[in-house]
Coordinates of C-alpha atoms in Angstrom, one line a residue:
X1 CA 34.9 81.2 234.5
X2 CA 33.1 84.5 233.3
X3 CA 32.0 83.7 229.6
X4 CA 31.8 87.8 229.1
X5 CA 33.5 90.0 230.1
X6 CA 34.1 94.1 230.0
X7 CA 36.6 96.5 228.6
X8 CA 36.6 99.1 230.8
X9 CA 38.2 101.8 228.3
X10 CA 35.3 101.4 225.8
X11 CA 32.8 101.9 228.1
X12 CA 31.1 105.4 227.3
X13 CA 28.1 105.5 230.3
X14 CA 25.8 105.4 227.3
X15 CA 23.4 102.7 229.3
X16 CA 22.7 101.1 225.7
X17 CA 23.5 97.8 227.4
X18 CA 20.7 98.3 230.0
X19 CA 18.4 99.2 228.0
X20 CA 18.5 95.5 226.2
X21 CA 19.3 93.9 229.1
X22 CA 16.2 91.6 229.3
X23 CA 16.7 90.8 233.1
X24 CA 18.9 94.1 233.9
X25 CA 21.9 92.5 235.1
X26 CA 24.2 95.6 234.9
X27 CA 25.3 97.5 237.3
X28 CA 27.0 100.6 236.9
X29 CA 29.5 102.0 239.5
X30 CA 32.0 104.8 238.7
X31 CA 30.5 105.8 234.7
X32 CA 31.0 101.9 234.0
X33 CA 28.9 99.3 233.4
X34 CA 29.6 95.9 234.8
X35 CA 27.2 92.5 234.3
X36 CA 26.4 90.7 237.3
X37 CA 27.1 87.3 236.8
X38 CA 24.7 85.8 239.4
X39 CA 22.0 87.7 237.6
X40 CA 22.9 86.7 233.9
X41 CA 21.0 84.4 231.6
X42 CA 24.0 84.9 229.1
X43 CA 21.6 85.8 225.8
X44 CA 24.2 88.3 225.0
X45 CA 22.4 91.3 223.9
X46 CA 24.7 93.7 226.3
X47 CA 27.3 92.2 223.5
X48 CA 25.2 92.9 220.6
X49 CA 24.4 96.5 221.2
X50 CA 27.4 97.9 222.7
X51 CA 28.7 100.0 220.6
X52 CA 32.0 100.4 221.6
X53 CA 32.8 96.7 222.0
X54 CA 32.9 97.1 225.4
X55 CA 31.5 93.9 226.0
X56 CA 33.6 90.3 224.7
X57 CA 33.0 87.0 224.4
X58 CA 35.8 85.2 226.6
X59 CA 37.9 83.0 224.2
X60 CA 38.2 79.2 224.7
X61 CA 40.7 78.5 221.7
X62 CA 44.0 78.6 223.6
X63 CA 42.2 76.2 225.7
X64 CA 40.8 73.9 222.7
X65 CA 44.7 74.1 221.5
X66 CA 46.4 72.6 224.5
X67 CA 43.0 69.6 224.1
X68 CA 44.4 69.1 220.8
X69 CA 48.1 68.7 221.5
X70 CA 47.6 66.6 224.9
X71 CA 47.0 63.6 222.1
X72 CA 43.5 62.8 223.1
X73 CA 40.9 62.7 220.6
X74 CA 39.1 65.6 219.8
X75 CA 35.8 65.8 218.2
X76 CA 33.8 68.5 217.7
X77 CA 29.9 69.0 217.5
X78 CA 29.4 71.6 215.1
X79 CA 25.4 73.1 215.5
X80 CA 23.0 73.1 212.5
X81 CA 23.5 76.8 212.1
X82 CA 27.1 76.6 210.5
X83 CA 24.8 76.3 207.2
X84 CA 23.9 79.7 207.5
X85 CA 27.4 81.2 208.9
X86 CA 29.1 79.2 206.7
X87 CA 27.2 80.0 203.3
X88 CA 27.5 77.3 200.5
X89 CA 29.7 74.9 202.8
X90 CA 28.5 71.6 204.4
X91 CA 29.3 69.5 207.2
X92 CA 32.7 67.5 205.1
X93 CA 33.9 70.8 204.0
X94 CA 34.0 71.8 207.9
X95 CA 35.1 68.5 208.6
X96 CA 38.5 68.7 206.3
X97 CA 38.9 72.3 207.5
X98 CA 38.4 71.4 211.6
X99 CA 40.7 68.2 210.7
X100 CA 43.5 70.7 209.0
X101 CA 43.2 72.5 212.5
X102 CA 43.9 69.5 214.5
X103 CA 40.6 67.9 215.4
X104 CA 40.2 64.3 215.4
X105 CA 36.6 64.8 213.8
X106 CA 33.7 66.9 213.5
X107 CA 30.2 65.9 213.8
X108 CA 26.7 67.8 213.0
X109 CA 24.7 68.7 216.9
X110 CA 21.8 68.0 214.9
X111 CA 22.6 64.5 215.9
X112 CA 21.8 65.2 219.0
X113 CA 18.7 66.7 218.5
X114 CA 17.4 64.2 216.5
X115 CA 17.9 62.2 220.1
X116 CA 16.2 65.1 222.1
X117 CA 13.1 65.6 220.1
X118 CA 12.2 61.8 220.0
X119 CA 12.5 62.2 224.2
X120 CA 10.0 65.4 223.7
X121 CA 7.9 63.3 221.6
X122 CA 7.9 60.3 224.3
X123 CA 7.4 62.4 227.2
X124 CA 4.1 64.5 225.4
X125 CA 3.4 60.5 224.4
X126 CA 3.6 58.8 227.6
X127 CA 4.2 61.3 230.7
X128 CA 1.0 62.9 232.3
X129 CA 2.6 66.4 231.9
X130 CA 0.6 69.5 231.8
X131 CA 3.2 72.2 230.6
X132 CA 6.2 71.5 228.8
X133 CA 9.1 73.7 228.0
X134 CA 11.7 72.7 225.4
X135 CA 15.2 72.8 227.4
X136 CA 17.0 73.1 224.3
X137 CA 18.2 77.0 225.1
X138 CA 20.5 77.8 228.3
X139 CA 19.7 81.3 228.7
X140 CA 15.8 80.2 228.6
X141 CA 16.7 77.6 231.3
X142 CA 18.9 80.4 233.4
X143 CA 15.9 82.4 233.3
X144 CA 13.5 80.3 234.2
X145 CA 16.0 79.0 237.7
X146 CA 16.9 82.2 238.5
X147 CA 13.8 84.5 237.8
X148 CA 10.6 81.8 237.8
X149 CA 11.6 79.2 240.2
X150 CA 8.1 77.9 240.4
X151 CA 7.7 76.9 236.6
X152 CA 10.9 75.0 237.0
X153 CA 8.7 72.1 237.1
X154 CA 7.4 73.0 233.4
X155 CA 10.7 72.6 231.9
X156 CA 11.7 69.6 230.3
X157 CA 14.4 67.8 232.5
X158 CA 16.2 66.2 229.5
X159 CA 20.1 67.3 228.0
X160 CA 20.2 69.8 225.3
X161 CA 21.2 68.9 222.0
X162 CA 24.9 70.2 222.7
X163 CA 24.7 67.7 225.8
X164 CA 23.3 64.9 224.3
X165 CA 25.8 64.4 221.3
X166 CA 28.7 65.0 223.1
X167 CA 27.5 62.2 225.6
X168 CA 27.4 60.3 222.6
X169 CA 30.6 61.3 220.7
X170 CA 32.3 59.9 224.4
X171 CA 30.5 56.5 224.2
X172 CA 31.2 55.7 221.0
X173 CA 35.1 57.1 221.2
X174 CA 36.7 56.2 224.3
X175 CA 39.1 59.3 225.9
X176 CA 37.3 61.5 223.7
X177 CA 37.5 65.4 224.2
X178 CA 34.5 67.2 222.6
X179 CA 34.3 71.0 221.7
X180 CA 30.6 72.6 221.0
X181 CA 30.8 75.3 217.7
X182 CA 27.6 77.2 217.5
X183 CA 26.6 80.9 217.5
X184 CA 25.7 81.2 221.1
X185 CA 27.5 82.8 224.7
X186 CA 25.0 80.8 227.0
X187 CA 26.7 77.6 225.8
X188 CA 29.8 78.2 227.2
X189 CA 28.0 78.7 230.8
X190 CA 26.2 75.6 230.3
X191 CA 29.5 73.5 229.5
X192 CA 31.0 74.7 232.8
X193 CA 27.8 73.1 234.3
X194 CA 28.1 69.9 232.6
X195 CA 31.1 66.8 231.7
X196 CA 29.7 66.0 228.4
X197 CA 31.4 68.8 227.0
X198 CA 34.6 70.2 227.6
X199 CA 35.0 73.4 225.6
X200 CA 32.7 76.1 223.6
X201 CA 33.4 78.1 221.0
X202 CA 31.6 80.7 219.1
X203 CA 31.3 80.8 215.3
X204 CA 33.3 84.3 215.2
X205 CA 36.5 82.6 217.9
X206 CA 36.7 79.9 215.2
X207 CA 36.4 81.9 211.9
X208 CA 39.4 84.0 213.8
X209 CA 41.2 81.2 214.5
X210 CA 41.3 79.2 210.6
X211 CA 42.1 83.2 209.3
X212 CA 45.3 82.7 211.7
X213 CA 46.0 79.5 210.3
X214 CA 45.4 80.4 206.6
X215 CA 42.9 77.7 206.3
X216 CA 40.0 78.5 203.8
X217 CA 36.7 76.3 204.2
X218 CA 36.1 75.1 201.0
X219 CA 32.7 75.3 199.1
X220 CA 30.5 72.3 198.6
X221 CA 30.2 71.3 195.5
X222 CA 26.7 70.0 196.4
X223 CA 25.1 70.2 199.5
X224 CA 23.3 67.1 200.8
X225 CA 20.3 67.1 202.5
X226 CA 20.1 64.9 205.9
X227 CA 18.3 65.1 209.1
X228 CA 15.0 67.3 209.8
X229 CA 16.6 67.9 212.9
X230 CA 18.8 70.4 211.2
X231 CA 15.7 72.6 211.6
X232 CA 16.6 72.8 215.4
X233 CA 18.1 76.3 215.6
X234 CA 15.2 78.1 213.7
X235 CA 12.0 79.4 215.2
X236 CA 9.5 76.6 215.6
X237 CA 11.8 74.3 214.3
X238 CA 11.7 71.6 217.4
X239 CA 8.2 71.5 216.9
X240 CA 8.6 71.2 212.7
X241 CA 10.6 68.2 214.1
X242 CA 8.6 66.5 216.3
X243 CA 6.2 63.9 215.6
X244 CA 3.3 65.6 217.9
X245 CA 1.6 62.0 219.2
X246 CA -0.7 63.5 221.7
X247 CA -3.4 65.5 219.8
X248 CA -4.7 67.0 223.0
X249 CA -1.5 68.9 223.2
X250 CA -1.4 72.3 221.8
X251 CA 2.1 73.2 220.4
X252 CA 3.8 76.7 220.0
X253 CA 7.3 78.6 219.6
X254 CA 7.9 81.4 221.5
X255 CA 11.1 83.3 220.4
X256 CA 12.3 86.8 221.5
X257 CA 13.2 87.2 224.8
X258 CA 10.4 90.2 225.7
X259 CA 8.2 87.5 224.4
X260 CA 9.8 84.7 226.6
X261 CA 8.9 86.9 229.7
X262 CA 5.4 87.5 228.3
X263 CA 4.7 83.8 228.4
X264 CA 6.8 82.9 231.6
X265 CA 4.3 85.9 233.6
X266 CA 1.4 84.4 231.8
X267 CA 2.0 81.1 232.9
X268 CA 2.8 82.2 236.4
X269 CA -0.9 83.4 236.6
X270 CA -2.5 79.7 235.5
X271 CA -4.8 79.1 232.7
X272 CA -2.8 77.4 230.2
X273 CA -3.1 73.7 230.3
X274 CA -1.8 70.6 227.7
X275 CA 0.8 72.8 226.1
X276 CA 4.2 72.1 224.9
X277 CA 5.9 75.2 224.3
X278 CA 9.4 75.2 222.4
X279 CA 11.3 78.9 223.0
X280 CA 14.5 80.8 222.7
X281 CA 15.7 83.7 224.1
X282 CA 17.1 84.7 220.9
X283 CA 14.4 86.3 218.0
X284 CA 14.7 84.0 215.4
X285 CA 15.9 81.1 217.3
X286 CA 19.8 80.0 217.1
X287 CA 20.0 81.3 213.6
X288 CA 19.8 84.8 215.9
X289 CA 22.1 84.1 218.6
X290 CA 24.3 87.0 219.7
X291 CA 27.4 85.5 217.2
X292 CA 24.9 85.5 214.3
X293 CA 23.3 88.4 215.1
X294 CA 26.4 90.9 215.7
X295 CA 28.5 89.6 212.8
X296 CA 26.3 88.0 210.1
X297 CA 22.5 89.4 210.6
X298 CA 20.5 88.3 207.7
X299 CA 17.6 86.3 209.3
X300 CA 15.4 85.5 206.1
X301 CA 18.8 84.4 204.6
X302 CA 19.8 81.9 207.5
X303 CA 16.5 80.5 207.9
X304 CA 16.4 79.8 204.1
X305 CA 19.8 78.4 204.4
X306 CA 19.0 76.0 207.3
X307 CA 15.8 75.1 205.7
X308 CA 17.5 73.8 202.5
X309 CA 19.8 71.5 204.0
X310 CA 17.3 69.9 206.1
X311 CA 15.5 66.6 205.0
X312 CA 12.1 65.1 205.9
X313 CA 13.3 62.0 207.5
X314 CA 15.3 61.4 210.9
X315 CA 19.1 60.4 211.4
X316 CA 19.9 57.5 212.3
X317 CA 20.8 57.7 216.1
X318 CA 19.9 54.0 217.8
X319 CA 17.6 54.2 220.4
X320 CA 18.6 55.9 224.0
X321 CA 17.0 54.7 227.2
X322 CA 15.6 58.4 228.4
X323 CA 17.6 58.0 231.3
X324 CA 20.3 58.8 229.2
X325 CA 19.7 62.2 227.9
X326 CA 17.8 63.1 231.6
X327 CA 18.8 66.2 233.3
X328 CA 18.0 68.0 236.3
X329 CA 17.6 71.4 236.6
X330 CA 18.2 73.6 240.1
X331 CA 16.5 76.6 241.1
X332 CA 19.4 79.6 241.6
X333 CA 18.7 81.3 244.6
X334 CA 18.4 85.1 244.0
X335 CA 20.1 87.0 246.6
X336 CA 19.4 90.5 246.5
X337 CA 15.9 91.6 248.5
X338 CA 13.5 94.2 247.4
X339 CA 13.7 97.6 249.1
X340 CA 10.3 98.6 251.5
X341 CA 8.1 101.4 249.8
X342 CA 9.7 104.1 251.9
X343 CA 13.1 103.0 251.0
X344 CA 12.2 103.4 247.1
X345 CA 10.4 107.1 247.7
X346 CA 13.7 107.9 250.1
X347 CA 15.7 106.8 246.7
X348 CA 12.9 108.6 244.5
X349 CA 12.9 112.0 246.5
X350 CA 16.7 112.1 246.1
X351 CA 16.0 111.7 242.3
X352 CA 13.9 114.9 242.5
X353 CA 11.0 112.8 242.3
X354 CA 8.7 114.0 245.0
X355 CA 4.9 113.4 243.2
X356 CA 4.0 110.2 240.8
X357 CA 3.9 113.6 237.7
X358 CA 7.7 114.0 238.2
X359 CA 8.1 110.2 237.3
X360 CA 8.8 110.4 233.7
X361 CA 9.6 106.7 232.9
X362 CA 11.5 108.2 229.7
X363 CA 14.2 105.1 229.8
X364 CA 17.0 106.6 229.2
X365 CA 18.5 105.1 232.3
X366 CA 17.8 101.9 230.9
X367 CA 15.0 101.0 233.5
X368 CA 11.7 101.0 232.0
X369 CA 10.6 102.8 235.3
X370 CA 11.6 105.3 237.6
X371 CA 10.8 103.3 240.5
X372 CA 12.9 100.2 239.0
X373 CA 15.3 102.6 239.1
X374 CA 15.3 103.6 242.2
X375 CA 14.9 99.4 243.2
X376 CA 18.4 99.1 241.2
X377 CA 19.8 102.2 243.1
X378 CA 19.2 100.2 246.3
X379 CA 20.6 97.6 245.3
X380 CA 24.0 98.6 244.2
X381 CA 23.2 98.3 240.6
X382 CA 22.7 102.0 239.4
X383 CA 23.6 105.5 240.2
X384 CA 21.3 108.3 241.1
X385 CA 23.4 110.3 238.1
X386 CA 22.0 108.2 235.4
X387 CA 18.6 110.1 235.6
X388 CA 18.8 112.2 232.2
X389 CA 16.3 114.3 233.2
X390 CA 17.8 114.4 237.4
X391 CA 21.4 115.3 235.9
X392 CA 19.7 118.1 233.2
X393 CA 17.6 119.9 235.9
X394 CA 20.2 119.7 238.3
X395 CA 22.8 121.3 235.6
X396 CA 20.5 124.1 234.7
X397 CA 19.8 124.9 238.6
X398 CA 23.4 125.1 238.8
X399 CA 24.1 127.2 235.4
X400 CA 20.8 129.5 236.6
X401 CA 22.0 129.9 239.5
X402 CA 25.1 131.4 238.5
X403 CA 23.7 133.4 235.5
X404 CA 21.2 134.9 237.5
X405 CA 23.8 135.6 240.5
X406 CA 26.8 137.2 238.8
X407 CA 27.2 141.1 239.3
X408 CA 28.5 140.9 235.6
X409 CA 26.2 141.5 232.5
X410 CA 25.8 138.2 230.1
X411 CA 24.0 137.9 226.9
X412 CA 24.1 134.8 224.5
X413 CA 23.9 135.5 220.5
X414 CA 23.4 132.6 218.1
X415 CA 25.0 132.6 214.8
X416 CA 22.6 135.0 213.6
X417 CA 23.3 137.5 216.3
X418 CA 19.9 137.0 218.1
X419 CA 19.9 137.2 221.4
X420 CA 19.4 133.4 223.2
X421 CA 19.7 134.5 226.7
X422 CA 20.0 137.6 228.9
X423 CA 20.4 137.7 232.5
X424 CA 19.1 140.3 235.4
X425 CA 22.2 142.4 235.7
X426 CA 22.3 143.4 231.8
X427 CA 18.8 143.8 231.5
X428 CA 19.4 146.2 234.6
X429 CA 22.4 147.8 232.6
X430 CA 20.4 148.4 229.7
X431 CA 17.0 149.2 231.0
X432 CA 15.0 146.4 229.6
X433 CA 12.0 145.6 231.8
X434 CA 12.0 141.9 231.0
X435 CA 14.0 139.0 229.1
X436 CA 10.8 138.4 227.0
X437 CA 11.2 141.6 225.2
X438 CA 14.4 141.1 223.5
X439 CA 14.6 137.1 223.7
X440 CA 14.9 135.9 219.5
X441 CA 15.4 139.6 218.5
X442 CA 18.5 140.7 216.7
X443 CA 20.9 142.2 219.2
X444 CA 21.4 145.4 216.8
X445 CA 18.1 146.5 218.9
X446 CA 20.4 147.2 222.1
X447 CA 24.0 147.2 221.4
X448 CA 26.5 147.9 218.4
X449 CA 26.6 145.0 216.2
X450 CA 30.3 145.3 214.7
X451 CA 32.3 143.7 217.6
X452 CA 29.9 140.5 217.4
X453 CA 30.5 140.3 213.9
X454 CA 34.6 140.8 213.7
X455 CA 34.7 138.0 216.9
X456 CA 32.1 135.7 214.0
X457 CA 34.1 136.2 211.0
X458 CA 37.6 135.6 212.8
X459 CA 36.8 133.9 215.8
X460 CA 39.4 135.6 217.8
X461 CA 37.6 136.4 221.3
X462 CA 37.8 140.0 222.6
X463 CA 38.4 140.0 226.5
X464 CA 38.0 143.2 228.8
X465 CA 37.5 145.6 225.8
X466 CA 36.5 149.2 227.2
X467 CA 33.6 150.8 225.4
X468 CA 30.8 153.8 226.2
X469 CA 27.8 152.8 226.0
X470 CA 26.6 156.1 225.0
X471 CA 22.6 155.4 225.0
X472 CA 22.8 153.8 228.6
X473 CA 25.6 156.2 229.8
X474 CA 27.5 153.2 231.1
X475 CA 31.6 152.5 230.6
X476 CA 31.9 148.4 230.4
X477 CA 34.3 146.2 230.1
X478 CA 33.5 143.7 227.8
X479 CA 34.3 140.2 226.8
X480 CA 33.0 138.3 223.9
X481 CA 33.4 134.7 223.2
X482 CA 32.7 132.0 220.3
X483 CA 31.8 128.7 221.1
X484 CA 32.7 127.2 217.3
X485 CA 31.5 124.2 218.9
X486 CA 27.7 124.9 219.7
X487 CA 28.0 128.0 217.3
X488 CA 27.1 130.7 220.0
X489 CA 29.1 134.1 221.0
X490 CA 29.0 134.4 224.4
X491 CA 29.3 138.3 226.0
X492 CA 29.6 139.2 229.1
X493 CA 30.0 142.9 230.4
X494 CA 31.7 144.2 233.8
X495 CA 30.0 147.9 234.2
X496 CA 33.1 149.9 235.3
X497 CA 31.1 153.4 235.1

């Protein structure tokens, strides 16, 4: 099942989605922008930024509602960030509001976390690991299987959070049906990979759906503090969890997904040993995932929020044998090939590019360069028409072309009747020697000003007026035009002498 999806309608060719897209997995075909699915890591930016809505999370409460009549139990596993979305409620406030919806009960992720970092903890502890990468985000694991296939062995082959309580909720409830509630897209990709869970939904799908039931979720009258492991979906907040045995580790966060690329290239290239490395694709952590982000940005707020209703200590979880919580992750084969050099300067020429000066690498295709571009182009991903500076030369060629061509006279006046633009055949009609000599000067310097001004002040156009151009000896027919739009008055003038 695609977990986003596109409204074609709102799509405006504005390539804002591109231009975010951390691994460019958009292609555009017919002015409309579609996201490759085989490509995606799901950190739904493209959603973020679009802004026409074009892009939408797909919805998984109709399916959540035929869970909770079918009569099993349903639990949900509500992540540590509902602090911050949920301002000044706490986990029993949710719980009487998810129970009022239908839900057997609801539980806090964070339990699960609490069961991942101890495995982090043994594995830095007792396994003779050089690299470790926290497994904690999807979209950090898609990127890494489907873009770095040879640092898959760097990443930490235990469940997520999400993963690991909902393998417990079903242990301890037999028949149970659990539902993860956080603020991220990639979750729902990672549920369809996985039986521990069997349905996602965002923050903003449940908010929508209590609003349709008029259910309110109540203040807390006090909010109590429990598990450090609440600190999961802030930056750094694994590591703030972890106990850190082995001292000849050295531990960093990594958030941001520009800065997730930076580190994957870097370790690509070697020289980084004895690290543990927690990182999310989203800046800020969970507390900045897409949901967050589009409908409730306030970072310093949400981290503060989070922060406060975490404790010091651990929840009680038992112990798990790490086969458990273990997990293994496959490398997605990518199956697009590069284009050959010639093939990109074929693609590149057509662009108008025929010399490395005439590659701009502006970015307002959305590719950082032109020769990405052209890569995309190739590949059935882009268009050679979403070249900015391709489809403005190529328009002014056109509009030159025909300026310069016409046997009719053409002069353009802005709004204070000074002359923009003249072509060859009035200069000839008025025996100027050269556009540069009357180019910004008021037109009163070569033709009556009065019909100008009557077409400015009513904005009626005048079409095939006769007049006698008594200083050039020339009988025209003239036509002049406003443009209320860019504020210019257009005339153009048919000698008839």
């Amino acid at each position: 099942m695609e977990c986003l999806t596109l409204k074609k309608a709102n799509c405006k060719n504005c390539y804002k989605c591109i231009r975010h897209c951390p691994v460019k997995a958009i292609r555009f075909s017919g002015n409309q922008a579609y996201i490759i699915q085989d490509e995606c890591i799901m950190c739904g930016q493209c959603f973020v930024v679009c802004p026409q809505d074009a892009k939408q999370i797909v919805s998984e409460v109709g399916k959540v509602r035929v869970m909770l009549q079918s009569g099993a139990p349903v639990v949900a596993s509500l992540a540590p960030s509902f602090i911050a979305n949920y301002a000044g409620s706490g986990i029993e406030e949710m719980r009487e509001a998810l129970k009022k919806l239908g839900f057997y009960d609801a539980e806090e992720t964070a339990l699960g976390a609490t069961m991942v970092k101890r495995e982090y903890d043994r594995m830095v502890a007792e396994e003779n690991r050089d690299i470790i990468i926290s497994s904690c985000c999807p979209s950090v694991n898609l990127l890494i299987r489907r873009y770095y296939p040879a640092l898959l062995g760097y990443l930490a082959p235990v469940m997520s959070p999400m993963q690991a309580h909902c393998a417990d909720i079903k242990r301890r409830i037999p028949g149970a049906k659990t539902v993860f509630i956080g603020p991220c897209v990639a979750k729902k990709e990672e549920a369809q990979e996985c039986g521990e869970v069997d349905a996602v939904l965002t923050f903003d799908e449940l908010t929508e759906w209590l609003n349709q039931e008029n259910i309110t979720v109540q203040p807390a009258s006090e909010l109590k503090k429990g598990g450090r492991a609440r600190l999961f979906p802030t930056a750094g907040g694994i590591l703030r969890c972890m106990e850190k045995p082995n001292a000849g580790y050295t531990y960093m966060a990594v958030d941001g997904a520009q800065n997730c690329l930076e580190v994957l290239e870097d370790l690509l290239h070697g020289g980084l040993h004895h690290c543990f490395i927690e990182m999310s694709v989203c800046t800020g952590s969970c507390v900045g995932g897409p949901v967050m982000e589009k409908f409730h940005r306030s970072p310093v707020r949400d981290y503060a929020a989070v922060a406060r209703f975490a404790g010091k200590e651990d929840f009680e979880t038992g112990d798990r044998d790490p086969l458990e919580l273990s997990k293994t992750f496959t490398v997605i084969e990518k199956k697009l090939q590069p284009p050959t050099d010639e093939e990109i300067n074929s693609i590149l020429r057509q662009m108008g590019k025929f010399k490395p000066s005439d590659e701009l690498n502006c970015g307002s295709c959305g590719y950082d360069t032109c020769r990405e571009k052209a890569v995309a182009i190739y590949q059935g991903k882009a268009e050679i028409s979403m070249c900015l500076p391709y489809l403005k030369d190529k328009a002014e060629s056109f509009s030159d072309n025909i300026v310069n061509n016409t046997p009719n006279g053409l002069i353009v006046l802005n709004e204070n009747l000074e002359v923009q633009q003249i072509n060859s055949a009035a200069r000839k009609m008025m025996n100027i020697r050269a556009a540069s000599d009357i180019l910004g000067e008021p037109v009163n310097r070569i033709l009556d000003t009065e019909p100008f001004e009557k077409v400015q002040r009513t904005g009626r156009s005048v079409r095939d007026q006769r007049m006698y151009l008594a200083e050039y000896d020339k009988y025209i027919e003239q036509t002049i035009i406003f443009d209320r739009d860019y504020r210019i008055l257009i005339c153009i003038m048919r000698d008839v002498t």
